Amino acid sequence: MRILIVGAGIAGLTAALALLRDAHDVEVYEQAPRLAELGAGVQISANGARVLFALGLEDAIRAVWCEPAGKEIRLWNTGETWKLFDLGAESVARYGAPYFMIHRADLHGVLIDAVRALKGDAIRLDARCAGFDDDGRSVTLHLASGARVTGDAIVGADGVHSRIRNILAGDDKPEFTGCMAWRGLVPAEKLPAHMRRPVGVNWVGPGGHVINYFLRGGTIFNFVGIVERDWRVESWTEKGSREDCAADFAGWHADIHAIIRNIDQPYKWALLGRTPLTRFSSGRATLIGDAAHPTLPMLGQGANMAIEDGIVLSRCLSAYDDATTAFARYDAARVARTAKLVQGANEAAKRFHNPALADAAGARAYVDTEWSEARTKQRYDWIFEYDATRVAI
Ligand SMILES: Cc1cc2nc3c(=O)[nH]c(=O)nc-3n(C[C@H](O)[C@H](O)[C@H](O)COP(=O)(O)OP(=O)(O)OC[C@H]3O[C@@H](n4cnc5c(N)ncnc54)[C@H](O)[C@@H]3O)c2cc1C
């Protein structure tokens, strides 16, 4: 089939690669004039890694990733530390695939190279989608330039402010969650020596949490700090100041302030919640990635879901002769899982920011219960065990 994908983010490129490997003809229409990703990290758990490796990207990813030995929980003010889970060999033994951290630009670059190796001109830049028609036999993509492109099916991979979702499902009504996310990168050599350990850390505290981990073989440190505070601009590129960020973490541990002091440029992103859709597809059009199921970042699963979507979508389009049936099967495979992940991310905020974490004694009791080995397994195993390369379609 000739598949038109709107958006060259992680979702659109993973789907393009999977479809090209399955011998479909694919074109990706990206609004940006050049391909670039943000300066930020992303955590890829076993469910996402399994797909990327199945798509032949293992060597390219290993060259740029950072594989932590494990994850820790740390208390916001005292820095008291608990093991959350082991990663490294343990993730591979338990889930059959690694858990790794990667710079978004590096993952994006690996996907772009792989797509272009199969079809050199697959990615069309400066090509903003304005709308589309579906006449039941084919689809026509309308570009803002006035150009029209015809294909067998259209895939909206156009992110959280998706035009295609808007056409398929109407205006969504995002609700401010009361939280905003700070993000920034720090050159590793600027951190105190005791912080340069190969572990990912989830700092938890009343009204906020911080996620940090290393990227690019340990040379860059990624910071995401989420606080309960008013800020309504949902954009990855809105700049903030180190002073403002530090003020949001007043009273937090010195290690947090050592990070914030050394962030190159902090950015701030409003966290808006959206009710999960009950279907992603209509006729010959469907949605993947954040366009389908925008989520809060609390479980680190937005990009992982996008990657899972890509391969399931490709499997469906290869298994069924017509796009409408393929997309109905894709919905059947994906809607419930992604809604459960979106819901899980909503609930995680309450745990990470719980008032019980305010003082050390209350925090110990809370952490021992909420992050016990049994609870942690119950919360994460179903996420990491999912095999998008084999799930029933
Ligand atoms: C603070 C934070 C931390 C996160 N950390 C993690 C993590 O650790 N692990 C994880 O799995 N996920 C994480 N996520 C989520 C993850 O970043 C997203 O889920 C993922 O990037 C979505 O990819 P996408 O391709 O669907 O969308 P995007 O990356 O937004 O790509 C959409 C693309 O479509 C293009 N586009 C938009 N409109 C049009 C149009 N009309 N025409 C043509 N092109 C268009 C855009 O320019 C863009 O290139 C995090 C998110 C946040 C906010």
Coordinates of C-alpha atoms and ligand atoms in Angstrom, one line a residue:
M1 CA 0.0 0.0 0.0
R2 CA 1.0 3.6 -0.4
I3 CA 0.9 5.1 3.2
L4 CA 1.0 8.8 3.9
I5 CA 2.3 9.6 7.4
V6 CA 1.9 13.1 8.9
G7 CA 4.8 13.9 11.3
A8 CA 8.4 12.8 11.5
G9 CA 8.7 12.4 15.3
I10 CA 9.5 9.1 17.0
A11 CA 6.0 7.7 16.2
G12 CA 6.0 8.6 12.5
L13 CA 9.5 7.5 11.8
T14 CA 9.1 4.1 13.6
A15 CA 6.0 3.4 11.7
A16 CA 7.7 4.5 8.4
L17 CA 10.6 2.2 9.1
A18 CA 8.4 -0.8 10.0
L19 CA 6.2 -0.2 6.9
L20 CA 9.1 0.1 4.5
R21 CA 10.6 -3.1 5.9
D22 CA 7.3 -4.7 5.2
A23 CA 7.6 -3.5 1.5
H24 CA 4.9 -0.8 1.7
D25 CA 5.5 2.5 -0.1
V26 CA 5.7 5.3 2.5
E27 CA 6.0 9.1 2.5
V28 CA 6.4 11.1 5.7
Y29 CA 5.2 14.7 5.6
E30 CA 6.8 16.9 8.3
Q31 CA 6.0 20.5 8.8
A32 CA 9.4 21.5 10.0
P33 CA 11.9 22.9 7.4
R34 CA 14.7 20.7 8.8
L35 CA 14.8 17.5 10.9
A36 CA 15.8 18.3 14.5
E37 CA 14.9 16.9 17.9
L38 CA 14.9 18.6 21.2
G39 CA 17.8 18.6 23.6
A40 CA 16.3 16.2 26.0
G41 CA 16.5 12.5 27.0
V42 CA 14.1 9.7 26.7
Q43 CA 13.9 6.4 28.6
I44 CA 13.2 3.4 26.5
S45 CA 12.0 0.4 28.5
A46 CA 12.1 -3.3 27.4
N47 CA 8.7 -3.0 25.6
G48 CA 10.2 -0.2 23.3
A49 CA 13.7 -1.6 23.1
R50 CA 12.3 -5.0 21.9
V51 CA 10.6 -3.2 18.9
L52 CA 13.6 -1.0 18.0
F53 CA 15.9 -4.1 18.0
A54 CA 13.4 -6.1 15.9
L55 CA 13.6 -3.2 13.4
G56 CA 17.3 -3.8 13.0
L57 CA 18.5 -0.8 15.1
E58 CA 20.3 -2.5 17.9
D59 CA 23.9 -1.7 16.8
A60 CA 23.1 1.9 15.9
I61 CA 21.4 2.4 19.3
R62 CA 24.1 0.8 21.3
A63 CA 26.6 3.2 19.9
V64 CA 24.8 6.2 21.4
W65 CA 22.8 5.0 24.4
C66 CA 23.4 4.9 28.1
E67 CA 22.3 1.7 29.9
P68 CA 21.8 2.3 33.7
A69 CA 22.5 -0.4 36.2
G70 CA 19.3 0.4 38.0
K71 CA 16.8 2.9 39.3
E72 CA 16.6 4.5 42.7
I73 CA 14.0 6.4 44.7
R74 CA 15.4 9.3 46.7
L75 CA 13.7 11.5 49.2
W76 CA 13.3 15.2 48.2
N77 CA 15.0 16.8 51.3
T78 CA 17.2 14.2 53.0
G79 CA 18.3 12.4 49.9
E80 CA 17.6 9.0 51.6
T81 CA 17.8 6.4 48.9
W82 CA 15.9 3.2 48.2
K83 CA 16.4 0.7 45.3
L84 CA 13.5 0.8 42.8
F85 CA 14.6 -1.9 40.5
D86 CA 17.7 -3.3 38.9
L87 CA 18.2 -2.8 35.2
G88 CA 21.1 -3.8 32.9
A89 CA 21.4 -7.6 32.7
E90 CA 18.4 -7.9 35.1
S91 CA 16.1 -6.2 32.5
V92 CA 17.3 -8.4 29.8
A93 CA 17.0 -11.6 31.9
R94 CA 13.5 -10.7 33.1
Y95 CA 11.9 -9.0 30.0
G96 CA 14.2 -10.2 27.2
A97 CA 15.3 -6.6 26.3
P98 CA 17.3 -3.8 27.9
Y99 CA 16.1 -0.6 29.4
F100 CA 18.1 2.4 28.2
M101 CA 18.3 6.2 28.2
I102 CA 19.0 8.0 24.9
H103 CA 19.2 11.6 23.7
R104 CA 16.1 12.3 21.7
A105 CA 18.2 13.7 18.8
D106 CA 20.2 10.4 18.7
L107 CA 17.2 8.2 18.6
H108 CA 15.6 10.5 16.0
G109 CA 18.9 10.3 14.0
V110 CA 19.0 6.5 14.1
L111 CA 15.4 6.3 12.8
I112 CA 16.0 8.9 10.1
D113 CA 19.1 7.1 8.8
A114 CA 17.2 3.7 8.8
V115 CA 14.2 5.2 6.9
R116 CA 16.4 6.9 4.3
A117 CA 18.5 3.8 3.8
L118 CA 15.3 2.1 2.6
K119 CA 13.8 5.0 0.7
G120 CA 16.0 8.1 0.3
D121 CA 13.3 10.6 -0.3
A122 CA 10.7 9.1 2.1
I123 CA 10.7 12.2 4.4
R124 CA 9.3 15.4 2.9
L125 CA 10.2 18.6 4.9
D126 CA 8.4 21.9 5.0
A127 CA 5.2 20.0 4.4
R128 CA 2.5 21.0 6.8
C129 CA -0.7 19.0 6.7
A130 CA -3.8 21.2 6.6
G131 CA -6.4 18.4 6.2
F132 CA -7.4 15.3 4.2
D133 CA -10.3 13.6 2.3
D134 CA -11.2 10.0 2.4
D135 CA -13.5 8.9 -0.4
G136 CA -13.7 5.3 0.7
R137 CA -11.2 4.1 -2.1
S138 CA -8.3 6.4 -1.4
V139 CA -7.2 9.3 0.7
T140 CA -6.0 12.8 -0.3
L141 CA -3.7 14.7 1.9
H142 CA -3.9 18.5 1.7
L143 CA -0.7 20.4 2.4
A144 CA -0.7 24.0 3.5
S145 CA 1.2 24.8 0.3
G146 CA -1.9 23.9 -1.6
A147 CA -0.3 20.6 -2.9
R148 CA -2.4 17.4 -2.9
V149 CA -1.1 13.9 -2.4
T150 CA -3.0 10.7 -2.9
G151 CA -2.5 7.4 -1.1
D152 CA -4.2 4.3 0.2
A153 CA -4.2 5.4 3.9
I154 CA -3.2 8.2 6.1
V155 CA -1.5 8.0 9.5
G156 CA -1.6 11.0 11.9
A157 CA 1.7 11.0 13.8
D158 CA 1.5 14.7 14.3
G159 CA 1.9 14.9 18.1
V160 CA 0.0 16.3 21.0
H161 CA -1.6 19.2 19.0
S162 CA -2.5 16.8 16.1
R163 CA -4.4 18.2 13.2
I164 CA -5.4 14.7 12.1
R165 CA -6.9 13.9 15.6
N166 CA -8.8 17.1 15.4
I167 CA -10.4 16.1 12.1
L168 CA -11.1 12.5 13.2
A169 CA -12.2 13.1 16.8
G170 CA -13.0 16.8 17.1
D171 CA -11.6 19.4 19.4
D172 CA -10.2 17.8 22.5
K173 CA -10.6 19.6 25.8
P174 CA -7.3 19.3 27.6
E175 CA -7.4 20.0 31.3
F176 CA -4.5 21.5 33.2
T177 CA -3.3 18.9 35.7
G178 CA -1.9 21.5 38.1
C179 CA 1.6 20.4 37.3
M180 CA 4.4 21.7 35.0
A181 CA 7.6 20.0 33.9
W182 CA 11.0 21.6 33.9
R183 CA 13.6 20.0 31.7
G184 CA 17.2 20.6 31.0
L185 CA 20.6 19.1 30.3
V186 CA 23.8 19.3 32.3
P187 CA 27.3 18.5 31.1
A188 CA 28.3 15.5 33.4
E189 CA 31.7 17.1 34.3
K190 CA 29.8 19.9 36.1
L191 CA 28.2 17.6 38.6
P192 CA 29.8 16.7 41.9
A193 CA 31.7 13.4 41.7
H194 CA 29.3 11.5 44.0
M195 CA 26.4 12.1 41.5
R196 CA 28.2 10.5 38.5
R197 CA 26.8 7.0 39.1
P198 CA 25.2 4.9 36.4
V199 CA 21.7 4.9 37.9
G200 CA 18.5 6.6 37.1
V201 CA 16.9 8.5 40.0
N202 CA 13.3 9.3 40.8
W203 CA 13.3 12.0 43.5
V204 CA 9.9 12.1 45.3
G205 CA 8.5 14.8 47.5
P206 CA 5.3 16.5 48.6
G207 CA 4.0 18.4 45.5
G208 CA 6.8 17.5 43.1
H209 CA 9.2 15.0 41.7
V210 CA 12.5 14.9 39.7
I211 CA 13.7 12.3 37.2
N212 CA 17.4 12.3 36.3
Y213 CA 19.7 10.0 34.4
F214 CA 22.7 10.1 32.1
L215 CA 22.8 10.2 28.3
R216 CA 25.5 9.7 25.6
G217 CA 27.7 7.2 27.5
G218 CA 27.4 9.2 30.7
T219 CA 28.6 12.6 29.3
I220 CA 25.3 14.4 29.6
F221 CA 22.9 14.5 32.5
N222 CA 19.1 14.8 31.9
F223 CA 16.9 16.6 34.3
V224 CA 13.1 16.6 34.4
G225 CA 11.5 18.3 37.4
I226 CA 7.8 18.3 37.9
V227 CA 6.1 20.6 40.3
E228 CA 2.5 21.5 41.2
R229 CA 2.3 25.0 40.0
D230 CA 0.4 27.1 37.5
W231 CA 1.8 27.2 34.0
R232 CA -0.4 26.7 31.0
V233 CA 1.8 26.7 27.9
E234 CA 2.1 23.2 26.5
S235 CA 5.3 23.6 24.4
W236 CA 8.7 21.9 24.5
T237 CA 10.5 25.1 23.5
E238 CA 9.3 27.6 26.1
K239 CA 12.4 28.8 27.9
G240 CA 12.6 29.5 31.7
S241 CA 15.3 30.6 34.0
R242 CA 17.5 28.7 36.4
E243 CA 16.5 31.0 39.2
D244 CA 12.8 30.3 38.6
C245 CA 13.4 26.6 38.5
A246 CA 15.5 26.7 41.7
A247 CA 12.7 28.6 43.4
D248 CA 10.3 25.8 42.5
F249 CA 12.6 23.3 44.3
A250 CA 13.2 25.4 47.4
G251 CA 14.0 23.2 50.4
W252 CA 15.0 20.2 48.1
H253 CA 18.3 18.4 48.5
A254 CA 21.6 20.1 47.6
D255 CA 22.1 17.5 44.8
I256 CA 18.9 18.9 43.1
H257 CA 20.3 22.4 43.3
A258 CA 23.7 21.3 42.0
I259 CA 21.9 20.1 38.9
I260 CA 19.7 23.1 38.4
R261 CA 22.7 25.5 38.8
N262 CA 24.4 23.8 35.9
I263 CA 21.5 23.4 33.5
D264 CA 22.5 24.9 30.1
Q265 CA 19.0 26.2 29.4
P266 CA 15.9 25.2 31.4
Y267 CA 12.6 24.8 29.5
K268 CA 9.1 24.6 31.0
W269 CA 6.1 22.6 29.7
A270 CA 2.5 22.6 31.1
L271 CA 1.2 19.2 31.8
L272 CA -2.3 18.9 30.4
G273 CA -4.5 15.8 30.7
R274 CA -6.8 14.4 28.0
T275 CA -9.4 11.7 28.2
P276 CA -8.2 8.7 26.2
L277 CA -10.0 8.2 22.8
T278 CA -12.2 5.1 22.4
R279 CA -10.9 4.6 18.9
F280 CA -8.0 5.9 16.8
S281 CA -9.2 5.1 13.3
S282 CA -12.0 6.0 10.9
G283 CA -12.1 4.6 7.4
R284 CA -8.6 4.9 5.9
A285 CA -7.2 7.2 8.5
T286 CA -5.7 6.5 11.9
L287 CA -3.6 8.0 14.7
I288 CA -0.3 6.9 16.4
G289 CA 1.9 8.2 19.1
D290 CA 1.0 11.4 21.0
A291 CA -1.6 12.2 18.4
A292 CA -3.5 9.1 19.5
H293 CA -2.8 9.0 23.2
P294 CA -1.2 12.0 24.7
T295 CA 0.0 11.1 28.1
L296 CA 1.7 12.6 31.2
P297 CA 5.4 11.8 31.4
M298 CA 5.1 10.1 34.8
L299 CA 5.6 6.5 33.6
G300 CA 8.1 7.4 30.9
Q301 CA 5.9 5.6 28.3
G302 CA 4.9 8.2 25.7
A303 CA 7.7 7.4 23.3
N304 CA 7.5 3.7 24.1
M305 CA 3.8 3.6 23.2
A306 CA 4.6 5.5 20.0
I307 CA 7.2 2.8 19.1
E308 CA 4.8 0.0 19.9
D309 CA 2.1 1.6 17.7
G310 CA 4.5 1.8 14.8
I311 CA 5.1 -1.9 14.6
V312 CA 1.6 -3.0 15.4
L313 CA 0.3 -0.7 12.7
S314 CA 2.7 -2.1 10.1
R315 CA 1.8 -5.7 11.1
C316 CA -1.9 -4.9 10.7
L317 CA -1.4 -3.2 7.2
S318 CA 0.6 -6.3 6.1
A319 CA -1.8 -8.8 7.5
Y320 CA -5.0 -7.4 6.1
D321 CA -5.7 -6.5 2.4
D322 CA -7.6 -3.2 3.0
A323 CA -6.6 -0.3 5.2
T324 CA -10.0 0.0 6.8
T325 CA -9.9 -3.5 8.2
A326 CA -6.2 -3.2 9.1
F327 CA -7.0 0.0 11.1
A328 CA -9.9 -1.6 12.9
R329 CA -7.5 -4.4 13.9
Y330 CA -4.9 -1.9 15.0
D331 CA -7.5 -0.2 17.2
A332 CA -8.5 -3.5 18.7
A333 CA -4.9 -4.2 19.6
R334 CA -3.9 -0.8 20.9
V335 CA -6.8 1.3 22.4
A336 CA -7.2 -0.5 25.7
R337 CA -3.4 -0.9 26.4
T338 CA -2.7 2.8 25.7
A339 CA -5.7 4.0 27.7
K340 CA -4.4 1.9 30.7
L341 CA -1.0 3.5 30.4
V342 CA -2.5 7.0 30.2
Q343 CA -4.5 6.2 33.3
G344 CA -1.5 4.8 35.1
A345 CA 0.5 7.9 34.4
N346 CA -2.3 10.0 35.9
E347 CA -2.2 8.0 39.0
A348 CA 1.6 8.0 39.3
A349 CA 1.6 11.7 40.0
K350 CA -0.4 11.2 43.2
R351 CA 2.2 8.6 44.4
F352 CA 5.3 10.7 43.4
H353 CA 3.9 13.8 45.1
N354 CA 2.3 12.3 48.1
P355 CA 2.0 14.5 51.2
A356 CA 3.1 11.5 53.2
L357 CA 6.6 12.1 51.8
A358 CA 6.9 15.4 53.7
D359 CA 8.8 14.0 56.7
A360 CA 11.4 11.2 56.9
A361 CA 9.4 8.8 59.1
G362 CA 6.2 9.2 57.1
A363 CA 8.2 8.8 53.9
R364 CA 9.9 5.6 55.0
A365 CA 6.5 4.0 55.8
Y366 CA 5.1 5.2 52.5
V367 CA 8.0 4.2 50.3
D368 CA 8.2 0.7 52.0
T369 CA 4.6 0.1 51.0
E370 CA 4.2 1.9 47.7
W371 CA 7.5 0.9 46.2
S372 CA 7.8 -2.6 47.7
E373 CA 9.1 -5.2 45.3
A374 CA 5.7 -6.7 44.9
R375 CA 3.9 -3.4 44.2
T376 CA 6.7 -2.3 41.8
K377 CA 6.4 -5.6 39.8
Q378 CA 2.7 -5.3 39.7
R379 CA 2.9 -1.7 38.4
Y380 CA 5.6 -2.3 35.8
D381 CA 5.7 -5.9 34.6
W382 CA 2.7 -5.7 32.4
I383 CA 4.2 -2.6 30.7
F384 CA 7.7 -4.1 30.1
E385 CA 6.5 -7.6 29.2
Y386 CA 4.3 -6.5 26.3
D387 CA 5.6 -7.7 23.0
A388 CA 4.3 -5.5 20.1
T389 CA 6.1 -7.7 17.6
R390 CA 3.8 -10.6 18.5
V391 CA 0.7 -9.3 20.1
A392 CA -2.5 -10.7 18.5
I393 CA -3.8 -8.4 15.7
Ligands
LIG1 C1 8.9 16.1 30.1 C2 8.7 14.9 29.3 C3 9.5 13.8 29.5 C4 9.2 12.6 28.7 N1 10.0 11.5 28.9 C5 9.7 10.3 28.3 C6 10.4 9.1 28.5 O1 11.3 9.1 29.3 N2 10.0 8.0 27.9 C7 9.0 8.0 27.0 O2 8.6 6.9 26.4 N3 8.3 9.1 26.7 C8 8.6 10.3 27.3 N4 7.9 11.4 27.0 C9 6.9 11.4 26.0 C10 7.5 11.4 24.6 O3 8.4 12.5 24.5 C11 6.3 11.6 23.5 O4 5.3 10.6 23.8 C12 6.9 11.2 22.1 O5 7.9 12.1 21.8 C13 5.7 11.3 21.1 O6 6.3 11.2 19.8 P1 5.3 11.6 18.5 O7 6.2 11.2 17.3 O8 4.0 11.0 18.7 O9 5.1 13.1 18.6 P2 6.1 14.3 18.4 O10 7.5 14.0 18.8 O11 5.5 15.5 18.9 O12 6.2 14.5 16.8 C14 5.2 15.0 16.0 C15 5.8 15.5 14.7 O13 4.7 15.9 13.8 C16 5.0 17.2 13.3 N5 3.8 17.9 13.0 C17 2.9 18.4 13.8 N6 1.8 18.9 13.2 C18 2.0 18.7 11.8 C19 1.3 19.0 10.6 N7 0.1 19.6 10.7 N8 1.9 18.6 9.4 C20 3.1 18.0 9.4 N9 3.8 17.7 10.5 C21 3.3 18.0 11.7 C22 5.8 17.9 14.3 O14 6.6 18.9 13.8 C23 6.7 16.7 14.9 O15 7.9 16.5 14.2 C24 8.2 12.6 27.7 C25 7.4 13.8 27.5 C26 7.6 14.9 28.3 C27 6.7 16.1 28.1

